[in-house]
mmCIF file of C-alpha atoms in Angstrom:
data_model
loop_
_atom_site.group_PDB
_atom_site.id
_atom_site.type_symbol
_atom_site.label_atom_id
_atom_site.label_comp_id
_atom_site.label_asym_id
_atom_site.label_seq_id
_atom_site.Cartn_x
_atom_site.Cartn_y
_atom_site.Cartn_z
ATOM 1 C CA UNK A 195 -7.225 -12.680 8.643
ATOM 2 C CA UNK A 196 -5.142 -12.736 11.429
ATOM 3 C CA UNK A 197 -7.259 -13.748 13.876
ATOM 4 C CA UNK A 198 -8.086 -16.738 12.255
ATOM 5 C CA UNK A 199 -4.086 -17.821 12.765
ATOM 6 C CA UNK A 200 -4.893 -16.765 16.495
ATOM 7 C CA UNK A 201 -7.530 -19.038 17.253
ATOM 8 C CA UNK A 202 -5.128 -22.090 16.282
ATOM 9 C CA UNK A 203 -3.115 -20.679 19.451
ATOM 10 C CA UNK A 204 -6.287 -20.030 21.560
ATOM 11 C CA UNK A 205 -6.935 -23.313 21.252
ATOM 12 C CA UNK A 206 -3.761 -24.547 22.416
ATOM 13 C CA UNK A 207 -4.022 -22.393 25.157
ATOM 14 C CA UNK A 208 -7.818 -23.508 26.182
ATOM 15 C CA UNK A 209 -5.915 -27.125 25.733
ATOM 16 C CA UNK A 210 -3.362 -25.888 28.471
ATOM 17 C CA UNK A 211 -6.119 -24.684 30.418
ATOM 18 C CA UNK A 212 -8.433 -27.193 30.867
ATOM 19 C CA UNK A 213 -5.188 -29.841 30.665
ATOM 20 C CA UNK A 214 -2.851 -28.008 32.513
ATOM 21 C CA UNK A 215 -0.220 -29.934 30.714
ATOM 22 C CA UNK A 216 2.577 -27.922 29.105
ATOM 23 C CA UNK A 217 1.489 -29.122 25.347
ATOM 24 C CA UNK A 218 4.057 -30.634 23.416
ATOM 25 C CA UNK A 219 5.872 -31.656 26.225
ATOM 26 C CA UNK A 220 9.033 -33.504 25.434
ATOM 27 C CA UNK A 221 8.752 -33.251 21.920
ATOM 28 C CA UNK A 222 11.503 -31.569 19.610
ATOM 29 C CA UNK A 223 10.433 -28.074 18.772
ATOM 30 C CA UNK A 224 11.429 -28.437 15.079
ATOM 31 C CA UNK A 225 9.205 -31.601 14.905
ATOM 32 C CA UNK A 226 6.230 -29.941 16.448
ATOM 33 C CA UNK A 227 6.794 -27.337 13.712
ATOM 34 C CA UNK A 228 6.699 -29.396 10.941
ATOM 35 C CA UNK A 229 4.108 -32.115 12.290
ATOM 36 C CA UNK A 230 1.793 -28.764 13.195
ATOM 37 C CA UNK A 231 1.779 -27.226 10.088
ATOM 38 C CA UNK A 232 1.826 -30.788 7.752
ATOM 39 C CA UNK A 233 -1.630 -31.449 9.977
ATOM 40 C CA UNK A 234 0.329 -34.391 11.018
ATOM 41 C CA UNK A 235 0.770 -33.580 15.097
ATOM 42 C CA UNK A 236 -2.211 -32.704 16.951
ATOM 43 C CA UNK A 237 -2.786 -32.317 20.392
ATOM 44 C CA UNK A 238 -5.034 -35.351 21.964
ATOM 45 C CA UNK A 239 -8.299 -34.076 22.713
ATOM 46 C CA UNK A 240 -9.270 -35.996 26.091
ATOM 47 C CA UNK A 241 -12.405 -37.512 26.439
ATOM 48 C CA UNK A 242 -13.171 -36.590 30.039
ATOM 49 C CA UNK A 243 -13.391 -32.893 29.214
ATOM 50 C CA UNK A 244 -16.757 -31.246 28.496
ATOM 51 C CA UNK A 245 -18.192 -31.343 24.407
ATOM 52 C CA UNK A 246 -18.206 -27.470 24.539
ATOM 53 C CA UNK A 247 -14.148 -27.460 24.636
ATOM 54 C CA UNK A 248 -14.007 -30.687 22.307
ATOM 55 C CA UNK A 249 -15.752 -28.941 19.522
ATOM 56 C CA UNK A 250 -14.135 -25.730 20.284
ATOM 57 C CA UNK A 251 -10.612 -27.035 20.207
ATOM 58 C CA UNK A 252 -11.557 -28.941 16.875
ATOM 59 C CA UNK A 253 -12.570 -25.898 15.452
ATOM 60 C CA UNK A 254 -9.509 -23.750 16.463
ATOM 61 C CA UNK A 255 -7.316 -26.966 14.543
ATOM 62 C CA UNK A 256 -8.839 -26.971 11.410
ATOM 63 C CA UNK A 257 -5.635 -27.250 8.853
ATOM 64 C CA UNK A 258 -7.643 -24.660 6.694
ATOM 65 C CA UNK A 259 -6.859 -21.263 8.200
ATOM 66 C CA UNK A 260 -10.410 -20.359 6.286
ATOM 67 C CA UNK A 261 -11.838 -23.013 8.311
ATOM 68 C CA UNK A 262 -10.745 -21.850 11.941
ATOM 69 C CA UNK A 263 -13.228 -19.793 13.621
ATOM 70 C CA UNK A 264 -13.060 -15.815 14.317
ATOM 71 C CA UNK A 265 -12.637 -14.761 17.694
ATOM 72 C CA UNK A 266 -16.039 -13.366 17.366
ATOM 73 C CA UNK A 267 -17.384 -17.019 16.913
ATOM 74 C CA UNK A 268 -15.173 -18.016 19.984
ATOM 75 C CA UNK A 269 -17.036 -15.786 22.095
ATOM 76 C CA UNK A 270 -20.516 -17.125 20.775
ATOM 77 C CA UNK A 271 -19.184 -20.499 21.425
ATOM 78 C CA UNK A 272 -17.958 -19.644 24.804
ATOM 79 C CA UNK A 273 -21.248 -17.294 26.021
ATOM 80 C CA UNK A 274 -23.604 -20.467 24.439
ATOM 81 C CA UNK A 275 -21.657 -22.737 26.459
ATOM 82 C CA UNK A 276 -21.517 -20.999 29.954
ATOM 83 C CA UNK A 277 -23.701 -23.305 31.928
ATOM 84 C CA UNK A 278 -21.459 -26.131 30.982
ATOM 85 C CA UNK A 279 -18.055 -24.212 31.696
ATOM 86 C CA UNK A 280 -19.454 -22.876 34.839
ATOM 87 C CA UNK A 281 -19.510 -26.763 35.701
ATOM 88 C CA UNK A 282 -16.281 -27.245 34.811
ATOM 89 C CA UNK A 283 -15.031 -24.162 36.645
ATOM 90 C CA UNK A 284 -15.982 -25.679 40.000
ATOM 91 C CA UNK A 285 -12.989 -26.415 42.186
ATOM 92 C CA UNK A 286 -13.598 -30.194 42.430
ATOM 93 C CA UNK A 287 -14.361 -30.974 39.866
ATOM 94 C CA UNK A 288 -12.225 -29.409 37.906
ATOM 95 C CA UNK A 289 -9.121 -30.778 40.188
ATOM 96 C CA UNK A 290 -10.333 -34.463 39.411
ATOM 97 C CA UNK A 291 -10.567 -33.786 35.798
ATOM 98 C CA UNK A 292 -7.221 -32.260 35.868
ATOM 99 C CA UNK A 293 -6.007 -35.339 36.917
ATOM 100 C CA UNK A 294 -7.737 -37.713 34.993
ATOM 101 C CA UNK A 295 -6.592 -35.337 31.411
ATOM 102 C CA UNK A 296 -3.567 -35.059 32.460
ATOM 103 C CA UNK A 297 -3.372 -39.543 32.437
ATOM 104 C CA UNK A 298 -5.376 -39.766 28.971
ATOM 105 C CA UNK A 299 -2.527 -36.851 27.789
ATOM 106 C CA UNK A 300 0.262 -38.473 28.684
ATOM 107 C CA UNK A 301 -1.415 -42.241 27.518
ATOM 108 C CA UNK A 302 -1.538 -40.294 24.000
ATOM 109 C CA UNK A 303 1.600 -38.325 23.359
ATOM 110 C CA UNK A 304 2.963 -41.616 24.645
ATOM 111 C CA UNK A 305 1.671 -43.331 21.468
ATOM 112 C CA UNK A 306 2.564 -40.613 18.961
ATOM 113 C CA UNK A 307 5.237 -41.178 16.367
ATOM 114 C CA UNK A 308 8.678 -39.805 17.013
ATOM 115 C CA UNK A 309 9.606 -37.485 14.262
ATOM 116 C CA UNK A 310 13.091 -37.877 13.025
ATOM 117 C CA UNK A 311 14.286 -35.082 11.749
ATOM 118 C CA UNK A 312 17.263 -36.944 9.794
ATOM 119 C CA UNK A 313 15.168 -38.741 7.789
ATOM 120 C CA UNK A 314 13.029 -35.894 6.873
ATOM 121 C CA UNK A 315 16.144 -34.063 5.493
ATOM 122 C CA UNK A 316 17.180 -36.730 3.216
ATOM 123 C CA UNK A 317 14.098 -36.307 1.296
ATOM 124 C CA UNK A 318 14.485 -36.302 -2.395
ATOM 125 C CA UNK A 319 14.217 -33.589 -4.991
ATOM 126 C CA UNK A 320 11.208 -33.843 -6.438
ATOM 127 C CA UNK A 321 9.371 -34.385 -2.873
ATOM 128 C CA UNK A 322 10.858 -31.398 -2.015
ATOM 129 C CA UNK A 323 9.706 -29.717 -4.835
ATOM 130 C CA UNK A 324 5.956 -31.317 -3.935
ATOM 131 C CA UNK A 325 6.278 -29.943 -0.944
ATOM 132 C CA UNK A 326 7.437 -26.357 -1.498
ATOM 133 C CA UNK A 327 4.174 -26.256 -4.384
ATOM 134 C CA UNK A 328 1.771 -27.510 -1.784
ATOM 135 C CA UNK A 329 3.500 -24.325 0.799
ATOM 136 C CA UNK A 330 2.852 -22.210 -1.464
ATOM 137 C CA UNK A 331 -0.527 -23.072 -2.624
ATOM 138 C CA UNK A 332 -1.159 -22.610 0.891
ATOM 139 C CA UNK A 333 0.221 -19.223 0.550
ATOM 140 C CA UNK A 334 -1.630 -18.142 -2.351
ATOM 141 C CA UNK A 335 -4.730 -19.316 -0.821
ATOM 142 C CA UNK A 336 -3.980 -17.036 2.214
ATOM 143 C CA UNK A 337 -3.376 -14.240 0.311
ATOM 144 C CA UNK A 338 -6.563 -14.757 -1.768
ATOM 145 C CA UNK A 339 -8.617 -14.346 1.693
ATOM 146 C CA UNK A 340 -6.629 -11.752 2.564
ATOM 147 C CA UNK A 341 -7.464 -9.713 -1.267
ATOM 148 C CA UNK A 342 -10.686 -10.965 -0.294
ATOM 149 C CA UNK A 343 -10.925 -9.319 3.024
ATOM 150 C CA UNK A 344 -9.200 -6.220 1.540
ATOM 151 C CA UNK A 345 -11.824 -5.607 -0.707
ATOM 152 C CA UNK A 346 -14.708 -5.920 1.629
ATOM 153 C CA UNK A 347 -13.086 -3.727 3.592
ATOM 154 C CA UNK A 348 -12.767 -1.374 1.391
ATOM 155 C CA UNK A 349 -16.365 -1.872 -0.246
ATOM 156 C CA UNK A 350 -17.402 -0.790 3.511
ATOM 157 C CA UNK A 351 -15.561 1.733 3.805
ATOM 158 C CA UNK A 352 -16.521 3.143 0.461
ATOM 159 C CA UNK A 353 -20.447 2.770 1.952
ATOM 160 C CA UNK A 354 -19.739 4.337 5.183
ATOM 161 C CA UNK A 355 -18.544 7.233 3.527
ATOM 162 C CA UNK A 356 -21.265 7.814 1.224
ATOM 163 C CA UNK A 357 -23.500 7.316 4.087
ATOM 164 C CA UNK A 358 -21.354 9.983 6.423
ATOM 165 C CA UNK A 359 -21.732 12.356 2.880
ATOM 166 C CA UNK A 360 -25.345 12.088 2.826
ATOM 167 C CA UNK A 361 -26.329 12.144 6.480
ATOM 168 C CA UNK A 362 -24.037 15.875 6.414
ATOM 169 C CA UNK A 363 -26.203 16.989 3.199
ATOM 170 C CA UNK A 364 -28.854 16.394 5.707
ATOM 171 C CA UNK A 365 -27.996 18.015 8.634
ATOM 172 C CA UNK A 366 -27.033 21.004 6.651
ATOM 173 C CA UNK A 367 -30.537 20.684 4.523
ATOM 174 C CA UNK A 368 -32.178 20.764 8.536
ATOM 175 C CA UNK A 369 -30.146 23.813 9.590
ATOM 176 C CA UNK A 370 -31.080 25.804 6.267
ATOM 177 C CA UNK A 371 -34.606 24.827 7.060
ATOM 178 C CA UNK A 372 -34.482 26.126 10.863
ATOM 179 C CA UNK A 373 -32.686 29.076 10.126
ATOM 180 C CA UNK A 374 -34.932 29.751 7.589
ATOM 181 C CA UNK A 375 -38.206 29.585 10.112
ATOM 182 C CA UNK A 376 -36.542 31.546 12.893
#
């Protein structure tokens, strides 16, 4: 379950990467916060950079936690798309495209919203209240994947241990069987 909160931060570090733009930059930390987790501050995805990190990043940002991808699927994405990073690895291109992200960035987080954090503190009541009910849905739902998880675990363990019983009642079966024809 945990890695699934990871590859949100993967991505923002690929972002970084292939940006190299500090992400964020010059916005309050308390607004990033809250615009992160409300789904309502993303980072701008710039067009110049190849589809393989688009889609990748996209997937990474999904607001469902559910619907993020497991680092296992990262590495599928990334070994499927090695040709096209291998392009983008190479020195000059990758210095103009550095360049040219790092305009569209700044063109972007220039046009986001400025969060003010006074006015989201004089919220009322009752969208408070909204609020906390929609956290904590979120939190249930969590907590279901984790029971979820849990369980499958567990069912897998269960198996594995049944096999590991029966594969000893066999070797032991084998040895009475040898030491029975020597």
């Amino acid at each position: 379950m945990k890695t699934i909160f990871f590859s949100r931060s993967f991505g923002i570090i690929l972002w970084e990467m292939v940006t190299c733009t500090v992400p964020y930059n010059k916005i309050d930390p308390i607004a990033v916060m809250w615009g992160v987790a409300k789904g309502t501050l993303k980072l701008p995805i710039p067009p110049s950079i190849p589809e393989g990190f688009k889609l990748l990043m996209t997937m990474c940002w999904e607001q469902q936690p559910s619907n993020r991808p497991s680092f296992q699927q990262i590495i599928k994405h990334l070994d499927i798309k090695t040709p096209e990073i291998i392009l983008f690895e190479q020195e000059q291109e990758y210095a103009e495209l550095t360049h040219i992200c790092s305009t569209e960035i700044n063109e972007n987080l220039s046009k986001l919203p400025t969060i003010d954090i006074s006015s989201i503190l004089q919220l009322t009541n009752d969208q408070l209240m909204e609020k906390r009910k929609e956290e904590l849905q979120q939190i249930t739902d969590i907590r279901r994947c984790y029971e979820i998880r849990t369980q499958q675990i567990n069912t897998l363990y269960i198996e594995l241990k049944s096999l590991m019983i029966q594969l000893e009642e066999r070797e032991q079966v084998i040895k009475k069987k040898e030491h029975l024809n020597f």
